[in-house]
Amino acid sequence: VAIRAIIRDKEAADKIFGQVKSLAVESPFQFKDLVGYTKQLAAFSIETDKLFDTTKRLADISSGLGVDMGRIVLAYGQVKAATVLRGQELRQFTEAGIPLVDKLAEKFSKLEGKTVSAGDVFERISNRMVSFKDVDEIFKDLTSSGGMFFDMQKKQADTLYGKISNLKDTYQLMLNDIGEANDGLLKGGVNAISALIRNWDTVASVLKIVIAAYGAYKAAALMSIAVDRTRSAILKEAIVLMRANA
């Protein structure tokens, strides 16, 4: 629901949600966490057609480095919002263990046909000459075939921790499927309970009447049983006396 509201495209949101569900069962990340990160990226105006791919790439990097993905998502989103790489985001990436400066130096050296040092990269960052596009391309290089974080989630999913995480995901997805299949029934039940709670004073009054009525009914029923038992006892005694006098 949140993804639909953020990107304002129900069909695209449902597709992305399904992709995240599929990713969760082969990722060490929990399904609900991946959905949360996807929502964050959507809020940073990552293009809809790039949203799932971006989530997957950042999750691969986070999984490989063993750092909180939320930190990487935040820094990446801030670069997207600013359109350029600034010192504060560079520091966040560096603290997370992402070799962004070295990779940018390699990228610029290849593009320009000359050696671009780490110092040159720092100077360009200071002058706001490193764009979000440059940073995004580095992330793609790191997570594409041949990159150091390529398919890192799948590799981590083969560990014991990954398998336990995937088991939890399978359980969560089962609950999600049950909820979707019984959406109307469950909502109706919740609404009914909510109505009872909101009108607790009326419900309490009715219950008092019902309990009192039930008490009277039970007392009458017990009396009726006692009378029937007494009649049966008298009848049995009469039969015995009649047989004795016969």
Short mmCIF file of C-alpha atoms in Angstrom, two decimals:
data_model
loop_
_atom_site.label_atom_id
_atom_site.label_comp_id
_atom_site.label_asym_id
_atom_site.label_seq_id
_atom_site.Cartn_x
_atom_site.Cartn_y
_atom_site.Cartn_z
CA VAL A 1 0.00 0.00 0.00
CA ALA A 2 2.80 2.42 0.90
CA ILE A 3 4.73 1.70 -2.31
CA ARG A 4 1.56 2.29 -4.35
CA ALA A 5 1.07 5.64 -2.61
CA ILE A 6 4.68 6.73 -3.08
CA ILE A 7 5.12 5.88 -6.76
CA ARG A 8 1.42 6.41 -7.61
CA ASP A 9 1.27 3.46 -9.95
CA LYS A 10 -0.61 0.43 -8.61
CA GLU A 11 0.45 -1.95 -11.38
CA ALA A 12 4.13 -1.01 -11.12
CA ALA A 13 4.01 -1.12 -7.30
CA ASP A 14 2.49 -4.62 -7.32
CA LYS A 15 5.16 -5.78 -9.76
CA ILE A 16 7.96 -4.39 -7.59
CA PHE A 17 6.38 -5.93 -4.48
CA GLY A 18 6.32 -9.33 -6.20
CA GLN A 19 9.97 -8.95 -7.23
CA VAL A 20 10.96 -8.14 -3.65
CA LYS A 21 9.07 -11.22 -2.44
CA SER A 22 11.03 -13.40 -4.87
CA LEU A 23 14.31 -11.78 -3.84
CA ALA A 24 13.64 -12.30 -0.13
CA VAL A 25 13.64 -16.10 -0.38
CA GLU A 26 17.18 -16.08 -1.78
CA SER A 27 18.54 -13.22 0.32
CA PRO A 28 19.87 -13.06 3.90
CA PHE A 29 17.66 -10.00 4.40
CA GLN A 30 14.17 -10.28 5.86
CA PHE A 31 11.27 -9.67 3.49
CA LYS A 32 9.84 -6.82 5.58
CA ASP A 33 13.27 -5.12 5.70
CA LEU A 34 13.68 -5.29 1.93
CA VAL A 35 10.23 -3.78 1.48
CA GLY A 36 11.20 -0.99 3.89
CA TYR A 37 14.40 -0.22 1.98
CA THR A 38 12.47 -0.22 -1.29
CA LYS A 39 10.03 2.32 0.15
CA GLN A 40 12.94 4.51 1.26
CA LEU A 41 14.46 4.48 -2.20
CA ALA A 42 11.08 5.26 -3.74
CA ALA A 43 10.78 8.24 -1.39
CA PHE A 44 14.17 9.46 -2.67
CA SER A 45 12.60 9.55 -6.16
CA ILE A 46 14.50 6.63 -7.61
CA GLU A 47 12.86 5.95 -10.96
CA THR A 48 10.15 3.30 -10.82
CA ASP A 49 11.74 1.14 -13.52
CA LYS A 50 15.05 1.20 -11.61
CA LEU A 51 13.65 0.78 -8.11
CA PHE A 52 13.90 -3.00 -7.69
CA ASP A 53 17.27 -3.20 -9.46
CA THR A 54 18.64 -0.49 -7.15
CA THR A 55 17.32 -2.26 -4.06
CA LYS A 56 18.96 -5.51 -5.18
CA ARG A 57 22.32 -3.88 -5.92
CA LEU A 58 22.48 -2.04 -2.60
CA ALA A 59 21.43 -5.22 -0.80
CA ASP A 60 24.26 -7.13 -2.52
CA ILE A 61 26.78 -4.53 -1.35
CA SER A 62 25.37 -4.44 2.18
CA SER A 63 25.36 -8.23 2.35
CA GLY A 64 28.96 -8.43 1.20
CA LEU A 65 30.22 -5.80 3.62
CA GLY A 66 28.07 -6.91 6.54
CA VAL A 67 26.88 -3.36 7.25
CA ASP A 68 23.42 -1.96 7.86
CA MET A 69 21.75 -1.49 4.48
CA GLY A 70 19.84 1.48 5.86
CA ARG A 71 23.12 3.46 6.01
CA ILE A 72 23.88 2.74 2.38
CA VAL A 73 20.33 3.52 1.26
CA LEU A 74 20.43 6.84 3.13
CA ALA A 75 23.77 7.93 1.63
CA TYR A 76 22.75 6.79 -1.87
CA GLY A 77 19.42 8.62 -1.58
CA GLN A 78 21.10 11.80 -0.39
CA VAL A 79 23.43 11.77 -3.41
CA LYS A 80 20.36 11.27 -5.62
CA ALA A 81 18.59 14.21 -3.97
CA ALA A 82 21.66 16.49 -4.21
CA THR A 83 22.48 15.26 -7.77
CA VAL A 84 26.21 15.36 -6.85
CA LEU A 85 28.51 13.50 -4.47
CA ARG A 86 29.36 15.58 -1.42
CA GLY A 87 31.88 15.07 1.35
CA GLN A 88 29.32 13.87 3.91
CA GLU A 89 28.01 11.10 1.65
CA LEU A 90 31.53 10.10 0.66
CA ARG A 91 32.36 9.72 4.34
CA GLN A 92 29.27 7.54 4.86
CA PHE A 93 30.23 5.28 1.95
CA THR A 94 33.84 5.09 3.13
CA GLU A 95 32.83 4.20 6.69
CA ALA A 96 30.64 1.43 5.27
CA GLY A 97 33.68 0.00 3.47
CA ILE A 98 32.77 0.94 -0.11
CA PRO A 99 35.96 1.84 -2.07
CA LEU A 100 34.24 4.67 -3.90
CA VAL A 101 37.23 7.00 -4.33
CA ASP A 102 39.47 4.29 -5.83
CA LYS A 103 36.71 3.14 -8.18
CA LEU A 104 35.99 6.71 -9.28
CA ALA A 105 39.70 7.24 -9.95
CA GLU A 106 39.76 4.10 -12.10
CA LYS A 107 36.60 5.18 -13.93
CA PHE A 108 37.82 8.71 -14.70
CA SER A 109 41.28 7.45 -15.73
CA LYS A 110 39.70 5.06 -18.24
CA LEU A 111 37.27 7.65 -19.60
CA GLU A 112 39.84 10.43 -19.94
CA GLY A 113 42.78 8.34 -21.06
CA LYS A 114 45.04 9.69 -18.35
CA THR A 115 45.84 8.93 -14.73
CA VAL A 116 43.37 10.43 -12.29
CA SER A 117 44.56 10.07 -8.71
CA ALA A 118 42.57 9.77 -5.50
CA GLY A 119 43.59 13.36 -4.75
CA ASP A 120 42.10 14.48 -8.06
CA VAL A 121 38.86 12.70 -7.15
CA PHE A 122 38.71 14.50 -3.78
CA GLU A 123 39.23 17.82 -5.55
CA ARG A 124 36.43 17.07 -8.01
CA ILE A 125 34.13 16.14 -5.15
CA SER A 126 34.96 19.44 -3.42
CA ASN A 127 34.11 21.27 -6.64
CA ARG A 128 30.89 19.24 -7.00
CA MET A 129 32.06 17.71 -10.25
CA VAL A 130 31.15 14.09 -9.39
CA SER A 131 27.54 13.50 -10.34
CA PHE A 132 24.98 11.04 -9.04
CA LYS A 133 25.27 9.28 -12.40
CA ASP A 134 28.98 8.68 -11.75
CA VAL A 135 28.25 7.19 -8.34
CA ASP A 136 25.41 5.06 -9.69
CA GLU A 137 27.67 3.63 -12.41
CA ILE A 138 30.24 2.64 -9.77
CA PHE A 139 27.55 0.77 -7.84
CA LYS A 140 26.50 -1.00 -11.03
CA ASP A 141 30.12 -1.99 -11.74
CA LEU A 142 30.53 -3.34 -8.20
CA THR A 143 27.41 -5.52 -8.44
CA SER A 144 27.46 -6.59 -12.11
CA SER A 145 29.10 -9.77 -13.37
CA GLY A 146 32.79 -9.61 -12.46
CA GLY A 147 32.23 -7.06 -9.70
CA MET A 148 33.30 -7.78 -6.14
CA PHE A 149 29.68 -7.83 -4.87
CA PHE A 150 28.07 -9.68 -7.79
CA ASP A 151 25.22 -11.95 -6.60
CA MET A 152 26.46 -11.56 -3.04
CA GLN A 153 23.02 -12.17 -1.54
CA LYS A 154 22.75 -15.59 -3.16
CA LYS A 155 26.20 -16.49 -1.89
CA GLN A 156 25.32 -15.37 1.64
CA ALA A 157 21.99 -17.22 1.45
CA ASP A 158 23.90 -20.53 1.27
CA THR A 159 25.29 -19.98 4.78
CA LEU A 160 23.49 -21.29 7.88
CA TYR A 161 22.50 -17.74 8.84
CA GLY A 162 21.13 -17.18 5.35
CA LYS A 163 19.10 -20.39 5.42
CA ILE A 164 17.58 -19.50 8.79
CA SER A 165 16.74 -16.04 7.45
CA ASN A 166 15.13 -17.56 4.37
CA LEU A 167 13.07 -19.86 6.58
CA LYS A 168 11.73 -16.81 8.42
CA ASP A 169 10.99 -15.17 5.07
CA THR A 170 9.06 -18.22 3.89
CA TYR A 171 6.94 -18.04 7.05
CA GLN A 172 6.30 -14.31 6.61
CA LEU A 173 5.33 -14.81 2.97
CA MET A 174 2.95 -17.59 3.98
CA LEU A 175 1.22 -15.21 6.41
CA ASN A 176 1.11 -12.56 3.70
CA ASP A 177 -0.52 -14.98 1.25
CA ILE A 178 -3.06 -16.06 3.88
CA GLY A 179 -3.84 -12.42 4.59
CA GLU A 180 -4.29 -11.57 0.91
CA ALA A 181 -6.50 -14.61 0.29
CA ASN A 182 -8.76 -13.80 3.26
CA ASP A 183 -8.49 -10.02 3.14
CA GLY A 184 -12.21 -9.27 3.19
CA LEU A 185 -13.07 -11.81 5.89
CA LEU A 186 -10.24 -10.72 8.20
CA LYS A 187 -11.00 -7.02 7.74
CA GLY A 188 -14.65 -7.70 8.54
CA GLY A 189 -13.67 -9.52 11.72
CA VAL A 190 -11.34 -6.74 12.81
CA ASN A 191 -14.00 -4.10 12.07
CA ALA A 192 -16.55 -6.03 14.13
CA ILE A 193 -14.18 -6.28 17.10
CA SER A 194 -13.32 -2.58 16.78
CA ALA A 195 -17.02 -1.72 16.80
CA LEU A 196 -17.52 -3.76 19.97
CA ILE A 197 -14.62 -2.01 21.69
CA ARG A 198 -15.82 1.46 20.65
CA ASN A 199 -19.29 0.68 22.04
CA TRP A 200 -18.13 -1.14 25.16
CA ASP A 201 -20.68 0.60 27.43
CA THR A 202 -23.61 -0.50 25.28
CA VAL A 203 -22.17 -4.00 25.02
CA ALA A 204 -21.72 -4.16 28.79
CA SER A 205 -25.35 -3.16 29.39
CA VAL A 206 -26.61 -5.80 26.97
CA LEU A 207 -24.36 -8.42 28.57
CA LYS A 208 -25.81 -7.65 31.99
CA ILE A 209 -29.33 -8.25 30.66
CA VAL A 210 -28.25 -11.43 28.90
CA ILE A 211 -26.47 -12.73 31.99
CA ALA A 212 -29.47 -11.95 34.18
CA ALA A 213 -31.81 -13.64 31.69
CA TYR A 214 -29.50 -16.62 31.42
CA GLY A 215 -29.36 -16.85 35.21
CA ALA A 216 -33.15 -16.86 35.47
CA TYR A 217 -33.39 -19.44 32.68
CA LYS A 218 -30.79 -21.65 34.35
CA ALA A 219 -32.58 -21.42 37.71
CA ALA A 220 -35.89 -22.36 36.07
CA ALA A 221 -34.25 -25.23 34.25
CA LEU A 222 -32.72 -26.55 37.48
CA MET A 223 -36.11 -26.27 39.22
CA SER A 224 -37.78 -28.16 36.39
CA ILE A 225 -35.16 -30.92 36.64
CA ALA A 226 -35.67 -31.15 40.40
CA VAL A 227 -39.47 -31.42 40.00
CA ASP A 228 -39.09 -34.10 37.32
CA ARG A 229 -36.74 -36.09 39.53
CA THR A 230 -39.14 -35.80 42.49
CA ARG A 231 -42.06 -36.98 40.34
CA SER A 232 -40.01 -39.93 39.11
CA ALA A 233 -39.09 -40.88 42.66
CA ILE A 234 -42.73 -40.73 43.83
CA LEU A 235 -43.87 -42.76 40.83
CA LYS A 236 -41.23 -45.44 41.47
CA GLU A 237 -42.25 -45.61 45.14
CA ALA A 238 -45.93 -46.00 44.21
CA ILE A 239 -45.12 -48.82 41.79
CA VAL A 240 -43.17 -50.63 44.49
CA LEU A 241 -46.08 -50.32 46.98
CA MET A 242 -48.61 -51.52 44.41
CA ARG A 243 -46.50 -54.61 43.69
CA ALA A 244 -46.14 -55.32 47.41
CA ASN A 245 -49.91 -55.20 47.97
CA ALA A 246 -50.75 -57.27 44.88
#
